[in-house]
Short mmCIF file of C-alpha atoms and ligand atoms in Angstrom, two decimals:
data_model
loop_
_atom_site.label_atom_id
_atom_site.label_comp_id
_atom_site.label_asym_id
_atom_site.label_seq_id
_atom_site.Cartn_x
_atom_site.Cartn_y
_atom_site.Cartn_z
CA UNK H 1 28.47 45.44 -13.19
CA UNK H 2 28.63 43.34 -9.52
CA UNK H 3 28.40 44.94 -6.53
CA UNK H 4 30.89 43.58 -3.78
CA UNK H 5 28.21 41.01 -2.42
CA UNK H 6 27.02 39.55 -5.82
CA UNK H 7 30.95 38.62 -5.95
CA UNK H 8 31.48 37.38 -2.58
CA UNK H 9 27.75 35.29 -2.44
CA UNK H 10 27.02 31.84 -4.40
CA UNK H 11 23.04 31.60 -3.92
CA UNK H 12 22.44 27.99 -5.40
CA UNK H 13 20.62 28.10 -8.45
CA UNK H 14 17.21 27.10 -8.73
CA UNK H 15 15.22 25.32 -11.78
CA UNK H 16 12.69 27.02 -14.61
CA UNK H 17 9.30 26.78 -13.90
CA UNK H 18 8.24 23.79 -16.63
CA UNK H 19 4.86 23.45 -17.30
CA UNK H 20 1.57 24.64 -15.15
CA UNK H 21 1.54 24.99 -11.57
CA UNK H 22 -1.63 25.48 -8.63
CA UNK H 23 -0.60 27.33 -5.51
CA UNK H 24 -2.14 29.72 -2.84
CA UNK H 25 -0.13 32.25 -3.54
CA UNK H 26 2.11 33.44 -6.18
CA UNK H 27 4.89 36.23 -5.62
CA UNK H 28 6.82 38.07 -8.39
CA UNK H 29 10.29 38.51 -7.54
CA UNK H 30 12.90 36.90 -5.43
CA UNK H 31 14.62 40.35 -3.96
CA UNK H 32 14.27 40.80 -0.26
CA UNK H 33 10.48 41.68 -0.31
CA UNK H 34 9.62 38.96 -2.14
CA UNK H 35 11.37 36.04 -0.54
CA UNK H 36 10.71 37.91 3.00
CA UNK H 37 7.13 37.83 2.12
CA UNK H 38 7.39 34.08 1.11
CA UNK H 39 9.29 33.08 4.23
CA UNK H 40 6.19 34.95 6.27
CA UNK H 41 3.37 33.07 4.70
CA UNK H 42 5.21 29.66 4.74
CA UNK H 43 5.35 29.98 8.65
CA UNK H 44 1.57 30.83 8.39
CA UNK H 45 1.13 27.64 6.74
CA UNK H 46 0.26 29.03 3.04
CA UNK H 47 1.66 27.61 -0.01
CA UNK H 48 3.70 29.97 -1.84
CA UNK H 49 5.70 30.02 -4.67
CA UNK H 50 8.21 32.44 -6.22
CA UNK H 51 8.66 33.72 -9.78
CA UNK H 52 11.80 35.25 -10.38
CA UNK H 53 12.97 36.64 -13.85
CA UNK H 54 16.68 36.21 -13.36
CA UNK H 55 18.36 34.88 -10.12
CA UNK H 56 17.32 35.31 -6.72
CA UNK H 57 18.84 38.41 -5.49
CA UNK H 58 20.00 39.93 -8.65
CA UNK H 59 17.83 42.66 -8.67
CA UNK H 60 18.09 46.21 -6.54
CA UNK H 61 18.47 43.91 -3.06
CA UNK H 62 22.16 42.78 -5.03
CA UNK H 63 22.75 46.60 -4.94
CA UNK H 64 21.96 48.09 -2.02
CA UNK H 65 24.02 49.26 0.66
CA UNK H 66 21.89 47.24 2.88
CA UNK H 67 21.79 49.58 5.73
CA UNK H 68 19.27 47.70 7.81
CA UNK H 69 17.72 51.31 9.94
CA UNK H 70 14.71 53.37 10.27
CA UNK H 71 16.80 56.32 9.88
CA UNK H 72 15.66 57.20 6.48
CA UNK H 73 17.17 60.73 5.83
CA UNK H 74 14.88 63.59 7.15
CA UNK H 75 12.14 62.04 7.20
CA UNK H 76 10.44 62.51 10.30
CA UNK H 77 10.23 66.23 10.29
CA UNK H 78 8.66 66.29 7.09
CA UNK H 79 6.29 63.56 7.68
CA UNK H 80 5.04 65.19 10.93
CA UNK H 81 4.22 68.25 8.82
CA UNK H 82 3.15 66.48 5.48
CA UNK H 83 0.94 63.83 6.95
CA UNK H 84 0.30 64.09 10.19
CA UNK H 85 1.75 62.93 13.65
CA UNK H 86 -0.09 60.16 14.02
CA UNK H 87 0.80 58.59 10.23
CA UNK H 88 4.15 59.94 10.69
CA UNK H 89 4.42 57.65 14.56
CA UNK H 90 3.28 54.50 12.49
CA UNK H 91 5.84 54.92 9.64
CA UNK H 92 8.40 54.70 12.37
CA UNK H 93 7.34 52.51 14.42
CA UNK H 94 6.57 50.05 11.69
CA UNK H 95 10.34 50.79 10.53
CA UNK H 96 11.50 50.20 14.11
CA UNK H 97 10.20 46.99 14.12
CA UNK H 98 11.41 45.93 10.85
CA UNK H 99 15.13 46.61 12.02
CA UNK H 100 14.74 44.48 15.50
CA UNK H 101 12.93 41.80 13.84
CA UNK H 102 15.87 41.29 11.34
CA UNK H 103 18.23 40.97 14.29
CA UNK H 104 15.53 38.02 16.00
CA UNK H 105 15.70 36.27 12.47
CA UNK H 106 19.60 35.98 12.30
CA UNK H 107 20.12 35.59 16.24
CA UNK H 108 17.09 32.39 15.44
CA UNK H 109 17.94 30.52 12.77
CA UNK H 110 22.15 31.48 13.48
CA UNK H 111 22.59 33.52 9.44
CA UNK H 112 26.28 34.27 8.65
CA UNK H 113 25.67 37.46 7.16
CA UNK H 114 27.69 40.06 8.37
CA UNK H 115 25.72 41.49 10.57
CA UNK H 116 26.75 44.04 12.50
CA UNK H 117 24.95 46.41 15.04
CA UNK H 118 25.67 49.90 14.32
CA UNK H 119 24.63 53.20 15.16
CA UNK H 120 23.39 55.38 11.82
CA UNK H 121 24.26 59.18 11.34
CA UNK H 122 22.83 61.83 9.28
CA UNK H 123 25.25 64.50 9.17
CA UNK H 124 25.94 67.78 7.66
CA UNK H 125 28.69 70.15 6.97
CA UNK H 126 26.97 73.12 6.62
CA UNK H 127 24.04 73.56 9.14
CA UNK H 128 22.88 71.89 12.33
CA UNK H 129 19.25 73.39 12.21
CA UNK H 130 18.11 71.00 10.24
CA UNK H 131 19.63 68.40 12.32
CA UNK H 132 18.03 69.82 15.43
CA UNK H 133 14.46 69.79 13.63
CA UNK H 134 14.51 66.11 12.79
CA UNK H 135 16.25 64.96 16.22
CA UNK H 136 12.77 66.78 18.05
CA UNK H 137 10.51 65.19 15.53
CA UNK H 138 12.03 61.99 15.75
CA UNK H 139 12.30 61.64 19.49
CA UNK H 140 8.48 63.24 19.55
CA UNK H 141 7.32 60.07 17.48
CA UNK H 142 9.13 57.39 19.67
CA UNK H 143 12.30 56.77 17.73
CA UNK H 144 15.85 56.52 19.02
CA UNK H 145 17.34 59.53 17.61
CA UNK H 146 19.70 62.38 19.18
CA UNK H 147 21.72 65.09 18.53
CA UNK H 148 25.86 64.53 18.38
CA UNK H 149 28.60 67.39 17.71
CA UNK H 150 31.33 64.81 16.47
CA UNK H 151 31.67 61.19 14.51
CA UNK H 152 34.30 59.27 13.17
CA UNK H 153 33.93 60.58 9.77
CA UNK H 154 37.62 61.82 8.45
CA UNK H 155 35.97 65.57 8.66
CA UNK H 156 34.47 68.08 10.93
CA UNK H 157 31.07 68.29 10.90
CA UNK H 158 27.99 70.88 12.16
CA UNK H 159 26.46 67.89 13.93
CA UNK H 160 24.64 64.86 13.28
CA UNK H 161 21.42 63.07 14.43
CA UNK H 162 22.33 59.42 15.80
CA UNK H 163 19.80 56.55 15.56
CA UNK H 164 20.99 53.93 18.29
CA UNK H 165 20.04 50.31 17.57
CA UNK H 166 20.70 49.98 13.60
CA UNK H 167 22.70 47.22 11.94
CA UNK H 168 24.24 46.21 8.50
CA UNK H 169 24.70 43.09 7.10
CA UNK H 170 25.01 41.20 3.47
CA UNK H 171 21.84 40.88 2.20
CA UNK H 172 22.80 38.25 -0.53
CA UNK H 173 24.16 36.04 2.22
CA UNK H 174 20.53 36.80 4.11
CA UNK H 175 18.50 35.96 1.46
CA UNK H 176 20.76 33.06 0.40
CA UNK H 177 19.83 31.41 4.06
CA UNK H 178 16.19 32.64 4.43
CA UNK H 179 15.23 31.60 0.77
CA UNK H 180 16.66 27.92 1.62
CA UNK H 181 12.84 26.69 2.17
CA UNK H 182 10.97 28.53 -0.35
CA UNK H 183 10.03 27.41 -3.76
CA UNK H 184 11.32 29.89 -6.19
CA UNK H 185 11.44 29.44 -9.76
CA UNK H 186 14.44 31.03 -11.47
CA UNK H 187 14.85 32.20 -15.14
CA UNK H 188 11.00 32.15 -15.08
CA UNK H 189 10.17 35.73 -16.83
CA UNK H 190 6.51 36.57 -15.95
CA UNK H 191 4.81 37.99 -19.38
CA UNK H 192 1.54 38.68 -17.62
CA UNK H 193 -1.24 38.42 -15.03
CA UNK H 194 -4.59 37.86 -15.52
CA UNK H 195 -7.13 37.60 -13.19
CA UNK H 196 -5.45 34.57 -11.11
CA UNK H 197 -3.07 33.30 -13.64
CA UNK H 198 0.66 34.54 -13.60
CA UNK H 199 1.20 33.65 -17.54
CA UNK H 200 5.09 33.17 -17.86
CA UNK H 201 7.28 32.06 -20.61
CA UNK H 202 7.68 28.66 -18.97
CA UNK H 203 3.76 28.23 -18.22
CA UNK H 204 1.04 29.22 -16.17
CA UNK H 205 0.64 29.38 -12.18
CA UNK H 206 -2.97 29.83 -11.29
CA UNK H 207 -3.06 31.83 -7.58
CA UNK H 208 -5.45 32.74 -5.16
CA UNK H 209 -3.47 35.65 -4.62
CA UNK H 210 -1.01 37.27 -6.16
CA UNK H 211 2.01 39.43 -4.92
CA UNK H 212 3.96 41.98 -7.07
CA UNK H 213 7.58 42.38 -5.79
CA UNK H 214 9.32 42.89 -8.89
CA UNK H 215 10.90 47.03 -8.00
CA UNK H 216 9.01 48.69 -10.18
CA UNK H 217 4.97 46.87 -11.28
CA UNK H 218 4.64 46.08 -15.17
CA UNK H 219 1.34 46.15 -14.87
CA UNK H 220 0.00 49.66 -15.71
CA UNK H 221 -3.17 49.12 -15.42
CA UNK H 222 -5.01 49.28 -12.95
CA UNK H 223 -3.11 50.63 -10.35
CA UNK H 224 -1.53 53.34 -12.56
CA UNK H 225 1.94 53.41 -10.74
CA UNK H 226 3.14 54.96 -13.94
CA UNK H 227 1.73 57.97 -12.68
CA UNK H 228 2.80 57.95 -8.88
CA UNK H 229 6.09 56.38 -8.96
CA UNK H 230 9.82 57.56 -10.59
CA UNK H 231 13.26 56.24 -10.02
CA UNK H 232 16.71 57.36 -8.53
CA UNK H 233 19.85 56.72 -9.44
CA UNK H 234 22.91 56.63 -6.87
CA UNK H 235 26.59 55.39 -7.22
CA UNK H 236 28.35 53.13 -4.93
CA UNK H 237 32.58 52.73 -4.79
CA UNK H 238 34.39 50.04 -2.97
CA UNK H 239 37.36 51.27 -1.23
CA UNK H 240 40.26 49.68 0.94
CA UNK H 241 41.75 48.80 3.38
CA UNK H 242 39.65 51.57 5.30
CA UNK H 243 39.31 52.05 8.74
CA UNK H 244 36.15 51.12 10.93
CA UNK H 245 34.04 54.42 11.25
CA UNK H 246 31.97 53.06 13.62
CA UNK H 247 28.76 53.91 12.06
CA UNK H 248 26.69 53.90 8.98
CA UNK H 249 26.88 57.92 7.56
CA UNK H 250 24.22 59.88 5.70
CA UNK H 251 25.28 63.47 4.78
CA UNK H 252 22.54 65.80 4.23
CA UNK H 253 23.84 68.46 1.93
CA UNK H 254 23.45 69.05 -1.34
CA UNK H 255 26.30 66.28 -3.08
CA UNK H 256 26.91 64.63 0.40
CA UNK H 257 28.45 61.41 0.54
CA UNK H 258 27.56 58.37 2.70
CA UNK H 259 29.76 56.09 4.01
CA UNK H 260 29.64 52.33 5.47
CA UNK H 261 32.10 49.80 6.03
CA UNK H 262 31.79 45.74 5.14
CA UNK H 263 35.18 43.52 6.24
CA UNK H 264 37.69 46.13 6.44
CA UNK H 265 36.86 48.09 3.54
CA UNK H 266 34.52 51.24 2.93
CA UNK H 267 31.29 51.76 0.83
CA UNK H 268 31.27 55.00 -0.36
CA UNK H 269 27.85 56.42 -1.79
CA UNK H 270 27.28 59.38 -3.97
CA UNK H 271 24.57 61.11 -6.22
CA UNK H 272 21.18 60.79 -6.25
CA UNK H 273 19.05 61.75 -10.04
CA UNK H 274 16.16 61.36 -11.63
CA UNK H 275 17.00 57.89 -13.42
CA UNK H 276 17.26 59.40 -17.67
CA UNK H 277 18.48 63.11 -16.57
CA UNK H 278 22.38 61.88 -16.49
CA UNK H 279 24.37 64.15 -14.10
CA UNK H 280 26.85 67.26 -15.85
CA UNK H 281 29.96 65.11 -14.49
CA UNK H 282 31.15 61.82 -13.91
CA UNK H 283 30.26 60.80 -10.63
CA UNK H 284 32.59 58.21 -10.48
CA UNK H 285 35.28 60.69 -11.35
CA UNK H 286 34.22 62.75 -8.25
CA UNK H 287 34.34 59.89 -5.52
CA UNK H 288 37.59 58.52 -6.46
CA UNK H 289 38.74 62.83 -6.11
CA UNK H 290 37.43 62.56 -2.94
CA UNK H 291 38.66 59.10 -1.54
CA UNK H 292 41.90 60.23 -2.74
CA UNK H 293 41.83 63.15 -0.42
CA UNK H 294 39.83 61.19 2.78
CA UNK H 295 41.20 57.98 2.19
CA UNK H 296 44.81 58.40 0.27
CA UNK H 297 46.07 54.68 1.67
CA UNK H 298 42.84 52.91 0.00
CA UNK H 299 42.41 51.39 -3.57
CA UNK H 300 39.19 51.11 -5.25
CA UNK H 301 37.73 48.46 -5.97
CA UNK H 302 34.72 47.78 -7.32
CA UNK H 303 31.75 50.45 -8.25
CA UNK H 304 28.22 50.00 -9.49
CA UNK H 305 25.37 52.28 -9.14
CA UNK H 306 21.81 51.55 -7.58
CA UNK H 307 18.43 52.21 -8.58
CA UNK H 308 15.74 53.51 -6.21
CA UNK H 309 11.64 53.98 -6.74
CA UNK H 310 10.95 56.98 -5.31
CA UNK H 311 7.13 57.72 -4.64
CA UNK H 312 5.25 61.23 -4.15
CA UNK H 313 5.13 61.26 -0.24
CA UNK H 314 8.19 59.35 0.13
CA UNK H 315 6.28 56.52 2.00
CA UNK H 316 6.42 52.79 -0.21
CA UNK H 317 3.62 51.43 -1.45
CA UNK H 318 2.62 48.28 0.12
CA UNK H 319 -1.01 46.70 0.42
CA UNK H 320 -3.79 45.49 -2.38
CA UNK H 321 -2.39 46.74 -5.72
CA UNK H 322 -5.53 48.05 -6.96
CA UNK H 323 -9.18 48.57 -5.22
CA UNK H 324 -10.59 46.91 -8.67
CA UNK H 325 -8.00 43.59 -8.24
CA UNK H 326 -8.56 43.41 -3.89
CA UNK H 327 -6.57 39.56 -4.35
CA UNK H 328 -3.02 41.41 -6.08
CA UNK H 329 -0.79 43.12 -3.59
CA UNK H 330 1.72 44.91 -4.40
CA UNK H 331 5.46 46.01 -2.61
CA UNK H 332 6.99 48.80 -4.41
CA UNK H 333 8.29 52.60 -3.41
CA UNK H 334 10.97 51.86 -1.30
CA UNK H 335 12.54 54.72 -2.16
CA UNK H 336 16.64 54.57 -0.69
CA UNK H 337 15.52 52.24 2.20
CA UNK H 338 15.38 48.82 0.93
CA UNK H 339 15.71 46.72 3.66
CA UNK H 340 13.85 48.16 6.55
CA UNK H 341 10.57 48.67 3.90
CA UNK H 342 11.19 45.10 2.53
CA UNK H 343 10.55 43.53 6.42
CA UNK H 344 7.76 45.99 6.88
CA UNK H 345 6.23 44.96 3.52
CA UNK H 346 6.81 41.11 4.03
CA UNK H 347 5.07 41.71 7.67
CA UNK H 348 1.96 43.91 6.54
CA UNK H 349 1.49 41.34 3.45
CA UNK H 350 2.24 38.10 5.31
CA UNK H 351 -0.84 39.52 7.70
CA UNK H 352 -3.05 40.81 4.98
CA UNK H 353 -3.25 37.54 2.81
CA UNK H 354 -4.20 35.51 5.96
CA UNK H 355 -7.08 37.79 6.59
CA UNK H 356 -5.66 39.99 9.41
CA UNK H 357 -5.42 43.83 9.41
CA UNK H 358 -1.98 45.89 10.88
CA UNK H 359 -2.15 49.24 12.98
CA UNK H 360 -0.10 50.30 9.81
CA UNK H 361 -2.21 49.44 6.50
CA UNK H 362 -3.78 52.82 6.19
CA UNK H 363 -0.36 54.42 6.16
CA UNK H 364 1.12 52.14 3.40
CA UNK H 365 -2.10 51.68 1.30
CA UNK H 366 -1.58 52.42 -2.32
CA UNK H 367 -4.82 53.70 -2.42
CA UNK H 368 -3.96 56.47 -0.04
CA UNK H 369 -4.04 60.29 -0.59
CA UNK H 370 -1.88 62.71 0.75
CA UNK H 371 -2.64 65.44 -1.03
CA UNK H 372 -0.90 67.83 0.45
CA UNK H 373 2.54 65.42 0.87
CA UNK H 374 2.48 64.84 -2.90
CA UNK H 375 1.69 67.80 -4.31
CA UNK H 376 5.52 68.83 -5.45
CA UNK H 377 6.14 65.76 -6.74
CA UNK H 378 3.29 64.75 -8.28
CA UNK H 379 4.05 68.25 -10.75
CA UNK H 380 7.31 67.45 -11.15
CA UNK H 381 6.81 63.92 -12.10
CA UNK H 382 3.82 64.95 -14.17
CA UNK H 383 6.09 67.62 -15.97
CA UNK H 384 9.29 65.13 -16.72
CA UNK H 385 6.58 62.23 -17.87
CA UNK H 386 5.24 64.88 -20.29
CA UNK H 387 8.99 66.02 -21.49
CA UNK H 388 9.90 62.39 -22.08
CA UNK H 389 7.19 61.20 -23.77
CA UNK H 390 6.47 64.65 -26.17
CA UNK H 391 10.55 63.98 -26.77
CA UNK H 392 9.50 60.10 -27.69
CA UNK H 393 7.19 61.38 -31.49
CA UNK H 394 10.39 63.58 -32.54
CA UNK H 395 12.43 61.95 -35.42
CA UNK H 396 15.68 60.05 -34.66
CA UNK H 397 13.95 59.42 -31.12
CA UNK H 398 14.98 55.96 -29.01
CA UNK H 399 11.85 54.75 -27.33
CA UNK H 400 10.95 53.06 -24.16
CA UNK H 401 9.07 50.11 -25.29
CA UNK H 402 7.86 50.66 -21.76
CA UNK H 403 5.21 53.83 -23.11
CA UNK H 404 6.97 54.98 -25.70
CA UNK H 405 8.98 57.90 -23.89
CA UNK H 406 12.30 59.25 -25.31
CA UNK H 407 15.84 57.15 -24.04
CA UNK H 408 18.48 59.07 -23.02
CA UNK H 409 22.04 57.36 -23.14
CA UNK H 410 23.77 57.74 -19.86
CA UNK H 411 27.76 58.15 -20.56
CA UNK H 412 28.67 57.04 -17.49
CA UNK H 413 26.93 54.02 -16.53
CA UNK H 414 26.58 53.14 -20.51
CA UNK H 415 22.97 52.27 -20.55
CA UNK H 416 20.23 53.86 -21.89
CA UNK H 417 17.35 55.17 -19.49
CA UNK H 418 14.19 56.29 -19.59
CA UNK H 419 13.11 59.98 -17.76
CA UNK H 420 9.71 58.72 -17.43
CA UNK H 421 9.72 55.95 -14.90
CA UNK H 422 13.09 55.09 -15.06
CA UNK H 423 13.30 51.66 -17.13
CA UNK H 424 17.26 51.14 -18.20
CA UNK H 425 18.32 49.32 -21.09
CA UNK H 426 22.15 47.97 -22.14
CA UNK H 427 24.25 49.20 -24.83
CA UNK H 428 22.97 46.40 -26.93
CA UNK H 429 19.23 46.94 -26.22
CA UNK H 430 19.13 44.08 -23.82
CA UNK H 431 16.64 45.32 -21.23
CA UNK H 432 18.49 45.61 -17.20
CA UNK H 433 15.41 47.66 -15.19
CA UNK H 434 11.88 48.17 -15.69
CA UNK H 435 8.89 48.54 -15.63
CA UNK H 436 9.33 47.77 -19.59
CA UNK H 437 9.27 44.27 -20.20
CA UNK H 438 10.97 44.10 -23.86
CA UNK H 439 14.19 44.89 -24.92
CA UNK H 440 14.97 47.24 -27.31
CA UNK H 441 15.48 46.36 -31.33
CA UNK H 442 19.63 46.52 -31.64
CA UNK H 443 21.16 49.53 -31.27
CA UNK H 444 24.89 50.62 -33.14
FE1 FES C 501 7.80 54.24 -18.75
FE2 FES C 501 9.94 54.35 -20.21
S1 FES C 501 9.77 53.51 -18.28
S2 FES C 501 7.98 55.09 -20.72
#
């Protein structure tokens, strides 16, 4: 499965790691966060170098819908309540930042990427108090948000809350520029780290420091992100020719769509599940229903689906992995906003490895604890780890090699998945997401 820019992008390919290597600092994976971090501590002056298990880009960043905004759903109003105005101010203003600083990197080194300036819309058929509730918080904290009664979405709406100054773009063609200077080693499958070595399956890189970008860590210990992280699941369908809605849409609702386009054609996204707990119908089957009836001039294209870690307070996970390893860092928990949380990440990390601090460490610190913001989650994650892996010791069970939970074969996307922390697997056994590192023995 390709999503429209893995089709449309040639990244050059890069060489295996052969043999040992020395370097400052060594990051593992070459999605956004990783070669953003990279490019950061090059123009620092450190000596970096990438691992990357595949190709650069072929990861979640190859799957995204790269809306490049701080608009991440209803955030704000929870935040405020959940952890505080002050945390909640940071979040977005670190977000902020991230989106305007991607615009200064294409305007400065001139990146044909599709990039567009566009507002973003969260909107909702049903109910504007919502709406209202996240428009005050919002504008309370400094961001650019405001109430509208209409869009150019093909149906009425209650109203929506419009952040001004967001973009798009194509993150493969992004990365493809920004990556141009940066070592990376391709096809180079880190096995594991210890201490300062990265031990790979093409040799060893001894680090000073050592950066984990790789979606979801492998390590499980220490850090235990087993126990503070799931993943999402969310399907994507390529439609055309469609006209220019003149924003990037969100809908709030319960089985809301959201909508952006890319060169005259439309990026429909749908669904949103625990990664393992496949939904009751074909989601693919229900967006072509509905572009049918919204869009009846456009074909489809292509589809593909995206995977999302989702953490317990919703805020990523980005700082020293562990207080026990204070020289790994770690970028993870991006949750459905990729790109903005990648910049903030490669910022906060470029800073931290050279010694400096950010208004926004405490915020992001893996080692933080909202209590009270993780307190739903943290039970329901706790209860659907304990399901998968008491599933796992029954007879006739296929287990995650990951920690030994129960696989459950997803019809639609034809994988198999794990309900624990969300590792996906192909039809042959051939492993496609962690955090498990194996594949699975064959499977009829
Ligand atoms: Fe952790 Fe499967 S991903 S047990």
């Amino acid at each position: 499965m390709k999503s429209i820019w893995m089709d449309s992008t040639l990244i050059p390919r890069r060489n295996s790691l052969t043999g040992n290597k020395r370097t400052e600092v060594v990051i593992i994976g070459a999605g956004m966060a990783g070669i953003l971090t990279a490019f950061y501590l090059q123009r620092h002056g450190v000596h970096v170098v990438v691992l990357e298990a595949n190709r650069i880009g072929s990861g979640q960043s190859g799957f995204t819908t790269a809306k490049i905004t701080s608009q991440h759903n209803l955030i704000y109003h929870k935040l405020e309540k959940s952890v505080g105005k002050e945390s909640a101010r940071l979040y977005g203003k670190a977000n902020q930042l991230a989106v305007e600083e991607y615009g200064k990197l294409i305007k400065r080194y001139s990146i044909q990427c599709h990039y567009e300036k566009k507002d973003a819309y969260l909107y909702s058929v049903q109910e504007s108090k919502k709406l209202l509730e996240e428009v005050q918080s919002a504008k309370e904290l400094g961001m650019p948000a405001s109430f509208v009664r209409e869009t150019k979405l093909p149906f009425p709406v209650c109203g929506a809350v419009r952040f001004t100054g967001q973009a798009q773009f194509n993150p493969l063609e992004f990365i493809k520029e920004i990556s141009s200077g940066i070592t990376v080693y391709e096809r180079t499958k880190v096995l594991k780290v210890q201490g300062h070595d990265v031990i790979t399956d093409r040799g060893v890189v001894k680090a000073e420091k050592i950066v984990f970008a790789s979606h979801y860590p492998f390590v499980n210990v220490p850090g235990f992100y087993f126990a503070k992280m799931y993943q999402e699941k969310s399907y994507v369908m390529e439609l055309g020719p469609v006209e220019d809605l003149e924003g990037m849409y969100l809908g709030v609702d319960k089985k809301a769509y959201s909508f952006r386009n890319y060169d005259g054609k439309l990026l429909l996204g749908f669904g949103s599940h625990r990664t393992g707990k496949a939904p009751d119908t074909d989601p693919f089957i229900t967006m072509r229903h509905t572009a049918e009836h919204l869009f009846h001039q456009a074909e489809e294209f292509r589809s593909w689906t995206a995977q999302d870690c989702m953490t317990l307070d919703s805020i990523p996970y980005i700082g020293t992995f562990s207080a026990f390893r204070p020289d790994w860092y770690v970028a993870t928990g991006f949750g459905k906003w990729g790109m903005s949380s990648s910049m903030v990440a490669a910022k906060m990390l470029s800073m931290q490895i050279t010694g400096k601090r950010t208004p926004y460490d405490a915020v992001f610190s893996p080692q933080r604890h909202h209590i009270k913001a993780s307190a739903l989650r943290f039970a329901e994650h706790g209860l659907e780890s304990v399901k998968g892996l008491s599933a796992g010791v029954k007879p006739g069970a296929v287990n995650c090699p990951h920690m030994g939970c129960r696989l459950i074969w997803n019809q639609y996307d034809k994988r198999w998945e794990c309900p624990c922390h969300g590792s996906g697997f192909e039809i042959s056994g051939k492993i496609s997401a962690g955090p498990a590192q194996q594949s699975l023995p064959f499977i009829d």
